[in-house]
Amino acid sequence: MHNIIVSPYLEGQHLVLCPGREGGLRISRGKYAELCQVAAAPAWFVDAVTQLWGAVDLDPFTEAVLVRPVTGYEYVRATYELNLGCNYDCEHCYLGIKEFKGMAWPERERMLCILRDVGVLWLQLTGGEPTIDKLFGETYSLAYDLGMMISILSNGSKLHEPKVLDLLTAYRPHDITISVYGATEASYDGLTRRPGSFRKFHKGVTAAVEAGLPLKFSLIVTNHNAAEVAQMEALADGWGIPYVTFVNMSPTIYGGAETLPSQSVEHLRKRKPFTGCNAGHTFFHVDPHGKASICKIGREPNVDLVAEGAEGLARLGQIADSLLLRQGGCTGCTLQGTCGTCMPLVQLYRKARSPLANYCQHTENEGR
Ligand code: SF4
Ligand code: SF4
């Protein structure tokens, strides 16, 4: 198993990373070329690694250091939704119908190898709840072996289970972001609509903290727990876990409006003006069936990654450019230049027949 990853990155950069550890090193093209050829770690490399991460076993070099090749693609990040199924039924969940369906192992294996072949270095595993997917262990292990830095989005309910905890402790992810749905059993279980879920969250986080796993919290504020924001923050602080607060609820990925009543109106936050994004150019999303789209929101058109392979991704850039053009109901809006919402998200809100005030951040448009 490798302890260090050396990989090409965007704009001709080359990175040295250590799975499960913070920080990294940028090296020159020449030093990267040297590492592609050597059989033992050069002195400068040993020094740099030791300075960053302390003693790391670099021997034998060809096993301990995974040097990833130049690919000719610019994709460095991807998100992979293993399965839409979940053990909770959160009222705000943007997945809508959460079907327990996903690729069988041969297709997943092929898909993960394609991600490796196009240069994906940072991979987010998500769901549904990824840790309840029956191939979670195999998927995580292969992505790790292929040299990806893995992030996991989870509700934390399975982190205490030895099968999951032992895997993540032995092969450390870059980070695990846990959604927090309340600070008390009543609000948390009320939001997830699953009795006992707060207890499982607590147990999972406690086990992961004891194992020293790199946790982050995403505090989800809905009208169910809006009175508990300070308590949720205190919960994170008590464990010493960094957090971000998520307050704007979206329609479902099918354009369904059933999630929107969960929005805590008093917490609705102005978005930063949308100034473009690299969706479909440097990152993409893969759904449970192996369909690659520009991101989790702009899901159509998409590319059948398993059937078409890496070549199919050549279309994603064009798909992204056309999806991000202002169109439909926003055509003619004179405030587009400072629009705070990207077009794929606007399309979902419009499909959900949501009032403009729910997504348009311009007060001039209020009441339209
Ligand atoms: S835990 Fe996450 S995936 Fe599951 S229902 Fe809640 S929001 Fe959706
Ligand atoms: S939702 Fe919009 S801003 Fe977010 S990744 Fe997709 S295109 Fe980019």
Short mmCIF file of C-alpha atoms and ligand atoms in Angstrom, two decimals:
data_model
loop_
_atom_site.label_atom_id
_atom_site.label_comp_id
_atom_site.label_asym_id
_atom_site.label_seq_id
_atom_site.Cartn_x
_atom_site.Cartn_y
_atom_site.Cartn_z
CA MET A 1 0.00 0.00 0.00
CA HIS A 2 1.29 3.49 -0.86
CA ASN A 3 1.95 6.11 1.80
CA ILE A 4 2.53 8.99 -0.60
CA ILE A 5 0.94 10.07 -3.89
CA VAL A 6 2.83 12.05 -6.52
CA SER A 7 0.53 13.35 -9.22
CA PRO A 8 0.21 15.82 -12.07
CA TYR A 9 -2.32 18.57 -11.34
CA LEU A 10 -3.92 21.50 -13.13
CA GLU A 11 -1.96 24.00 -15.20
CA GLY A 12 1.19 21.91 -15.39
CA GLN A 13 1.57 21.63 -11.61
CA HIS A 14 2.74 18.47 -9.80
CA LEU A 15 1.71 17.62 -6.25
CA VAL A 16 2.99 15.37 -3.47
CA LEU A 17 0.24 14.32 -1.06
CA CYS A 18 -0.12 12.00 1.91
CA PRO A 19 -3.51 10.24 2.20
CA GLY A 20 -5.32 11.12 5.40
CA ARG A 21 -2.94 13.95 6.22
CA GLU A 22 -3.21 17.69 5.75
CA GLY A 23 -0.87 19.68 3.56
CA GLY A 24 1.08 18.89 0.44
CA LEU A 25 3.99 19.89 -1.68
CA ARG A 26 4.23 21.40 -5.14
CA ILE A 27 7.21 20.13 -7.11
CA SER A 28 8.70 21.14 -10.45
CA ARG A 29 8.18 19.25 -13.68
CA GLY A 30 11.85 18.18 -13.52
CA LYS A 31 11.49 16.70 -10.03
CA TYR A 32 8.30 14.93 -11.07
CA ALA A 33 10.13 13.43 -14.07
CA GLU A 34 12.90 12.30 -11.72
CA LEU A 35 10.39 10.56 -9.42
CA CYS A 36 8.89 8.76 -12.44
CA GLN A 37 12.23 7.05 -13.02
CA VAL A 38 13.97 6.42 -9.70
CA ALA A 39 13.91 3.15 -7.75
CA ALA A 40 14.76 4.76 -4.38
CA ALA A 41 13.67 8.05 -2.82
CA PRO A 42 16.05 10.93 -3.65
CA ALA A 43 17.42 12.81 -0.61
CA TRP A 44 15.47 16.03 -1.42
CA PHE A 45 12.24 14.00 -1.50
CA VAL A 46 12.92 12.29 1.85
CA ASP A 47 13.71 15.69 3.42
CA ALA A 48 10.60 17.37 2.04
CA VAL A 49 8.27 14.51 3.09
CA THR A 50 9.79 14.30 6.58
CA GLN A 51 9.51 18.04 7.07
CA LEU A 52 5.82 17.97 6.16
CA TRP A 53 4.57 14.78 7.75
CA GLY A 54 7.34 13.45 10.01
CA ALA A 55 8.64 9.90 9.54
CA VAL A 56 6.88 8.25 6.59
CA ASP A 57 7.96 4.82 5.35
CA LEU A 58 9.27 5.37 1.79
CA ASP A 59 10.75 1.93 1.32
CA PRO A 60 10.53 0.16 -1.08
CA PHE A 61 10.00 3.33 -3.08
CA THR A 62 7.94 1.76 -5.86
CA GLU A 63 5.41 0.44 -3.33
CA ALA A 64 5.43 3.28 -0.82
CA VAL A 65 5.19 6.10 -3.37
CA LEU A 66 2.50 5.98 -6.04
CA VAL A 67 3.59 8.16 -8.94
CA ARG A 68 0.59 8.86 -11.13
CA PRO A 69 1.18 9.47 -14.85
CA VAL A 70 0.30 12.49 -16.99
CA THR A 71 -3.10 11.75 -18.57
CA GLY A 72 -3.81 14.45 -21.14
CA TYR A 73 -7.09 15.29 -19.35
CA GLU A 74 -7.77 18.25 -17.06
CA TYR A 75 -10.12 16.43 -14.68
CA VAL A 76 -8.71 16.42 -11.17
CA ARG A 77 -11.87 16.18 -9.05
CA ALA A 78 -14.99 14.05 -9.17
CA THR A 79 -17.92 13.21 -6.98
CA TYR A 80 -19.40 9.71 -7.05
CA GLU A 81 -22.85 8.95 -5.68
CA LEU A 82 -22.62 5.25 -4.82
CA ASN A 83 -26.31 4.79 -4.28
CA LEU A 84 -29.26 7.13 -3.73
CA GLY A 85 -30.57 4.87 -0.95
CA CYS A 86 -30.41 6.12 2.62
CA ASN A 87 -31.30 4.90 6.10
CA TYR A 88 -32.93 8.30 6.81
CA ASP A 89 -35.78 10.20 5.20
CA CYS A 90 -34.84 13.84 5.78
CA GLU A 91 -37.54 16.29 4.83
CA HIS A 92 -35.08 18.65 3.11
CA CYS A 93 -33.21 15.91 1.15
CA TYR A 94 -32.54 17.08 -2.41
CA LEU A 95 -32.43 13.50 -3.68
CA GLY A 96 -36.20 13.12 -3.61
CA ILE A 97 -36.91 9.47 -4.42
CA LYS A 98 -34.02 7.62 -2.78
CA GLU A 99 -33.74 4.36 -4.70
CA PHE A 100 -31.39 1.61 -3.57
CA LYS A 101 -29.82 1.08 -6.97
CA GLY A 102 -26.25 1.22 -8.11
CA MET A 103 -23.72 -0.38 -10.44
CA ALA A 104 -22.62 -3.97 -9.91
CA TRP A 105 -18.94 -4.47 -9.12
CA PRO A 106 -17.52 -5.00 -12.67
CA GLU A 107 -19.07 -1.71 -13.86
CA ARG A 108 -17.95 0.15 -10.73
CA GLU A 109 -14.44 -1.18 -11.09
CA ARG A 110 -14.35 -0.03 -14.71
CA MET A 111 -15.77 3.38 -13.77
CA LEU A 112 -13.19 3.91 -11.00
CA CYS A 113 -10.37 2.95 -13.38
CA ILE A 114 -11.70 5.52 -15.87
CA LEU A 115 -11.62 8.17 -13.12
CA ARG A 116 -8.00 7.22 -12.48
CA ASP A 117 -7.22 7.29 -16.21
CA VAL A 118 -8.54 10.83 -16.64
CA GLY A 119 -6.48 12.05 -13.68
CA VAL A 120 -9.02 12.31 -10.85
CA LEU A 121 -6.97 12.94 -7.73
CA TRP A 122 -9.67 14.17 -5.32
CA LEU A 123 -12.73 11.95 -5.11
CA GLN A 124 -15.82 12.60 -3.00
CA LEU A 125 -17.89 9.52 -2.16
CA THR A 126 -21.48 10.41 -1.42
CA GLY A 127 -25.01 9.04 -1.57
CA GLY A 128 -27.67 8.65 -0.26
CA GLU A 129 -25.69 7.33 2.64
CA PRO A 130 -22.51 5.86 1.08
CA THR A 131 -21.54 3.72 4.07
CA ILE A 132 -24.70 1.61 3.81
CA ASP A 133 -24.01 0.74 0.17
CA LYS A 134 -23.22 -2.96 -0.03
CA LEU A 135 -20.07 -2.30 -2.07
CA PHE A 136 -18.86 0.66 0.00
CA GLY A 137 -15.79 -1.20 1.31
CA GLU A 138 -14.72 -2.44 -2.14
CA THR A 139 -15.37 0.94 -3.75
CA TYR A 140 -13.47 2.88 -1.10
CA SER A 141 -10.52 0.46 -1.12
CA LEU A 142 -10.15 0.46 -4.90
CA ALA A 143 -10.36 4.26 -5.14
CA TYR A 144 -7.71 4.46 -2.43
CA ASP A 145 -5.46 1.91 -4.17
CA LEU A 146 -5.79 3.81 -7.45
CA GLY A 147 -4.22 6.85 -5.78
CA MET A 148 -7.16 9.11 -5.02
CA MET A 149 -7.50 11.39 -2.01
CA ILE A 150 -10.93 10.50 -0.71
CA SER A 151 -13.56 12.65 0.96
CA ILE A 152 -16.75 11.09 2.31
CA LEU A 153 -20.11 12.77 2.85
CA SER A 154 -22.08 10.85 5.45
CA ASN A 155 -24.74 11.11 8.11
CA GLY A 156 -22.29 9.35 10.44
CA SER A 157 -24.71 6.62 11.47
CA LYS A 158 -22.36 3.74 10.58
CA LEU A 159 -19.01 5.17 11.60
CA HIS A 160 -18.93 3.19 14.84
CA GLU A 161 -19.39 -0.14 13.05
CA PRO A 162 -16.09 -2.07 12.96
CA LYS A 163 -16.37 -2.87 9.24
CA VAL A 164 -16.45 0.85 8.39
CA LEU A 165 -14.30 2.19 11.24
CA ASP A 166 -11.48 -0.33 10.73
CA LEU A 167 -11.35 0.35 7.00
CA LEU A 168 -11.21 4.13 7.43
CA THR A 169 -8.64 3.88 10.20
CA ALA A 170 -6.35 1.62 8.16
CA TYR A 171 -6.77 3.61 4.93
CA ARG A 172 -7.36 7.15 6.06
CA PRO A 173 -9.63 9.40 4.01
CA HIS A 174 -8.72 13.02 3.40
CA ASP A 175 -11.83 14.05 5.32
CA ILE A 176 -15.29 12.91 6.38
CA THR A 177 -18.02 15.55 6.33
CA ILE A 178 -20.93 14.66 8.55
CA SER A 179 -24.29 16.37 8.14
CA VAL A 180 -25.73 17.43 11.50
CA TYR A 181 -29.52 17.60 11.66
CA GLY A 182 -30.09 18.96 15.16
CA ALA A 183 -28.62 19.21 18.62
CA THR A 184 -31.28 17.19 20.43
CA GLU A 185 -32.89 13.81 19.93
CA ALA A 186 -36.27 15.44 19.32
CA SER A 187 -35.19 17.78 16.53
CA TYR A 188 -32.69 15.41 14.94
CA ASP A 189 -34.98 12.37 14.84
CA GLY A 190 -37.87 14.61 13.82
CA LEU A 191 -35.96 15.89 10.79
CA THR A 192 -34.59 12.49 9.70
CA ARG A 193 -37.96 10.85 10.42
CA ARG A 194 -36.03 7.93 11.93
CA PRO A 195 -36.22 7.34 15.69
CA GLY A 196 -32.78 6.59 17.12
CA SER A 197 -30.86 8.53 14.46
CA PHE A 198 -29.46 11.14 16.90
CA ARG A 199 -28.14 8.33 19.09
CA LYS A 200 -26.44 6.69 16.08
CA PHE A 201 -24.96 10.02 14.98
CA HIS A 202 -23.54 10.54 18.47
CA LYS A 203 -22.14 7.03 18.62
CA GLY A 204 -20.59 7.28 15.15
CA VAL A 205 -18.95 10.65 15.79
CA THR A 206 -17.64 9.57 19.20
CA ALA A 207 -16.03 6.47 17.67
CA ALA A 208 -14.53 8.43 14.78
CA VAL A 209 -13.13 11.12 17.10
CA GLU A 210 -11.57 8.42 19.30
CA ALA A 211 -10.03 6.84 16.20
CA GLY A 212 -8.57 10.23 15.22
CA LEU A 213 -10.38 10.39 11.88
CA PRO A 214 -10.44 13.79 10.10
CA LEU A 215 -14.01 14.98 10.64
CA LYS A 216 -15.86 18.09 9.53
CA PHE A 217 -19.46 19.03 10.23
CA SER A 218 -22.04 20.49 7.90
CA LEU A 219 -24.73 21.98 10.16
CA ILE A 220 -28.01 21.73 8.25
CA VAL A 221 -30.43 24.43 9.39
CA THR A 222 -34.09 23.89 8.51
CA ASN A 223 -37.25 25.16 10.14
CA HIS A 224 -37.16 21.97 12.24
CA ASN A 225 -33.99 22.87 14.13
CA ALA A 226 -33.71 26.63 13.50
CA ALA A 227 -33.87 27.33 17.23
CA GLU A 228 -30.86 25.06 17.86
CA VAL A 229 -28.18 26.66 15.73
CA ALA A 230 -26.12 27.79 18.73
CA GLN A 231 -26.46 24.34 20.31
CA MET A 232 -25.35 22.65 17.08
CA GLU A 233 -22.31 24.91 16.97
CA ALA A 234 -21.58 24.10 20.61
CA LEU A 235 -21.82 20.38 19.81
CA ALA A 236 -19.18 20.80 17.09
CA ASP A 237 -16.98 22.93 19.34
CA GLY A 238 -17.28 20.37 22.15
CA TRP A 239 -15.79 17.70 19.90
CA GLY A 240 -13.31 20.17 18.39
CA ILE A 241 -14.72 19.56 14.90
CA PRO A 242 -14.65 22.39 12.31
CA TYR A 243 -18.01 23.19 10.74
CA VAL A 244 -19.83 25.11 8.06
CA THR A 245 -23.50 26.01 8.24
CA PHE A 246 -25.82 25.12 5.37
CA VAL A 247 -29.02 27.12 5.27
CA ASN A 248 -30.38 27.32 1.69
CA MET A 249 -32.55 24.34 0.75
CA SER A 250 -32.84 23.28 -2.92
CA PRO A 251 -35.56 21.54 -4.90
CA THR A 252 -34.99 17.83 -5.51
CA ILE A 253 -32.79 16.65 -8.37
CA TYR A 254 -36.04 15.91 -10.25
CA GLY A 255 -37.21 19.51 -9.80
CA GLY A 256 -39.59 18.55 -6.98
CA ALA A 257 -40.76 21.27 -4.59
CA GLU A 258 -41.40 19.00 -1.60
CA THR A 259 -38.12 20.00 0.09
CA LEU A 260 -38.77 23.74 0.02
CA PRO A 261 -41.22 24.03 2.94
CA SER A 262 -38.38 22.85 5.20
CA GLN A 263 -36.50 26.09 4.48
CA SER A 264 -36.04 28.27 7.54
CA VAL A 265 -36.98 31.55 5.89
CA GLU A 266 -35.24 33.61 8.53
CA HIS A 267 -31.97 31.81 7.71
CA LEU A 268 -32.20 32.12 3.91
CA ARG A 269 -28.82 33.56 2.97
CA LYS A 270 -27.78 35.70 0.03
CA ARG A 271 -25.43 33.75 -2.23
CA LYS A 272 -22.22 35.25 -3.48
CA PRO A 273 -22.74 36.48 -7.05
CA PHE A 274 -22.23 33.60 -9.48
CA THR A 275 -19.06 34.29 -11.41
CA GLY A 276 -18.77 30.99 -13.29
CA CYS A 277 -17.52 27.59 -12.26
CA ASN A 278 -15.38 24.80 -13.66
CA ALA A 279 -18.09 22.14 -13.59
CA GLY A 280 -17.60 19.80 -16.55
CA HIS A 281 -14.11 21.18 -17.22
CA THR A 282 -11.98 20.24 -14.21
CA PHE A 283 -14.53 18.26 -12.22
CA PHE A 284 -17.64 16.20 -12.82
CA HIS A 285 -20.19 14.06 -11.05
CA VAL A 286 -20.97 10.35 -11.49
CA ASP A 287 -24.39 9.04 -10.48
CA PRO A 288 -25.14 5.50 -9.20
CA HIS A 289 -25.60 4.26 -12.77
CA GLY A 290 -22.28 5.56 -14.06
CA LYS A 291 -23.73 8.63 -15.79
CA ALA A 292 -21.21 11.48 -15.72
CA SER A 293 -22.68 14.98 -15.56
CA ILE A 294 -21.15 18.40 -15.03
CA CYS A 295 -22.14 18.41 -11.33
CA LYS A 296 -24.75 17.11 -8.88
CA ILE A 297 -27.24 19.79 -9.91
CA GLY A 298 -26.85 19.93 -13.71
CA ARG A 299 -27.46 16.21 -14.33
CA GLU A 300 -28.65 16.31 -17.93
CA PRO A 301 -27.37 15.87 -20.58
CA ASN A 302 -24.90 13.29 -19.29
CA VAL A 303 -22.35 10.77 -20.55
CA ASP A 304 -22.56 7.01 -19.97
CA LEU A 305 -19.08 6.64 -18.55
CA VAL A 306 -19.04 2.85 -18.41
CA ALA A 307 -20.24 2.42 -22.01
CA GLU A 308 -18.30 5.30 -23.57
CA GLY A 309 -15.15 5.33 -21.44
CA ALA A 310 -12.85 8.31 -21.00
CA GLU A 311 -13.43 9.50 -24.60
CA GLY A 312 -17.07 10.26 -23.76
CA LEU A 313 -15.93 12.91 -21.27
CA ALA A 314 -14.76 15.06 -24.18
CA ARG A 315 -18.42 16.17 -24.52
CA LEU A 316 -18.75 17.38 -20.92
CA GLY A 317 -17.03 20.72 -21.49
CA GLN A 318 -19.51 21.67 -24.21
CA ILE A 319 -22.43 20.41 -22.13
CA ALA A 320 -21.23 22.61 -19.24
CA ASP A 321 -20.91 25.68 -21.44
CA SER A 322 -24.44 25.30 -22.78
CA LEU A 323 -25.95 24.58 -19.33
CA LEU A 324 -24.37 27.64 -17.78
CA LEU A 325 -25.79 30.02 -20.41
CA ARG A 326 -28.59 32.18 -19.04
CA GLN A 327 -31.78 30.98 -20.68
CA GLY A 328 -35.44 30.24 -20.12
CA GLY A 329 -37.15 32.42 -17.54
CA CYS A 330 -34.07 34.55 -16.84
CA THR A 331 -33.64 35.67 -20.45
CA GLY A 332 -33.86 39.45 -20.49
CA CYS A 333 -33.18 39.91 -16.79
CA THR A 334 -31.12 43.07 -16.61
CA LEU A 335 -29.44 41.94 -13.39
CA GLN A 336 -27.79 38.80 -14.81
CA GLY A 337 -24.30 40.24 -14.41
CA THR A 338 -24.54 39.95 -10.65
CA CYS A 339 -26.82 36.93 -10.49
CA GLY A 340 -26.17 34.96 -7.29
CA THR A 341 -27.51 31.66 -8.60
CA CYS A 342 -26.03 29.44 -11.30
CA MET A 343 -28.26 28.41 -14.20
CA PRO A 344 -28.58 24.65 -13.46
CA LEU A 345 -29.85 25.58 -9.98
CA VAL A 346 -32.20 28.22 -11.40
CA GLN A 347 -33.63 25.57 -13.76
CA LEU A 348 -34.39 23.26 -10.82
CA TYR A 349 -36.13 26.05 -8.92
CA ARG A 350 -38.16 26.95 -12.00
CA LYS A 351 -39.14 23.31 -12.56
CA ALA A 352 -40.27 23.23 -8.93
CA ARG A 353 -42.34 26.38 -9.66
CA SER A 354 -40.64 28.01 -6.76
CA PRO A 355 -41.30 31.73 -6.21
CA LEU A 356 -38.44 33.83 -7.59
CA ALA A 357 -37.71 35.10 -4.08
CA ASN A 358 -36.53 31.60 -3.10
CA TYR A 359 -33.55 31.68 -5.43
CA CYS A 360 -33.12 35.10 -7.03
CA GLN A 361 -30.86 37.11 -4.75
CA HIS A 362 -31.79 40.50 -6.17
CA THR A 363 -34.19 42.46 -4.01
CA GLU A 364 -35.19 44.39 -7.18
CA ASN A 365 -36.89 41.20 -8.37
CA GLU A 366 -38.88 40.59 -5.20
CA GLY A 367 -42.52 39.86 -5.90
CA ARG A 368 -41.96 38.87 -9.54
S1 SF4 B 1 -29.10 11.59 5.50
FE1 SF4 B 1 -28.58 12.78 3.66
S2 SF4 B 1 -29.04 11.42 1.94
FE2 SF4 B 1 -30.07 10.60 3.76
S3 SF4 B 1 -32.13 11.40 3.66
FE3 SF4 B 1 -30.90 12.77 4.94
S4 SF4 B 1 -30.15 14.37 3.52
FE4 SF4 B 1 -30.85 12.64 2.27
S1 SF4 B 2 -24.60 23.83 -9.20
FE1 SF4 B 2 -23.86 25.51 -10.47
S2 SF4 B 2 -22.19 26.47 -9.31
FE2 SF4 B 2 -22.58 24.43 -8.45
S3 SF4 B 2 -21.16 23.07 -9.51
FE3 SF4 B 2 -23.08 22.98 -10.63
S4 SF4 B 2 -22.87 24.51 -12.23
FE4 SF4 B 2 -21.28 24.94 -10.71
#
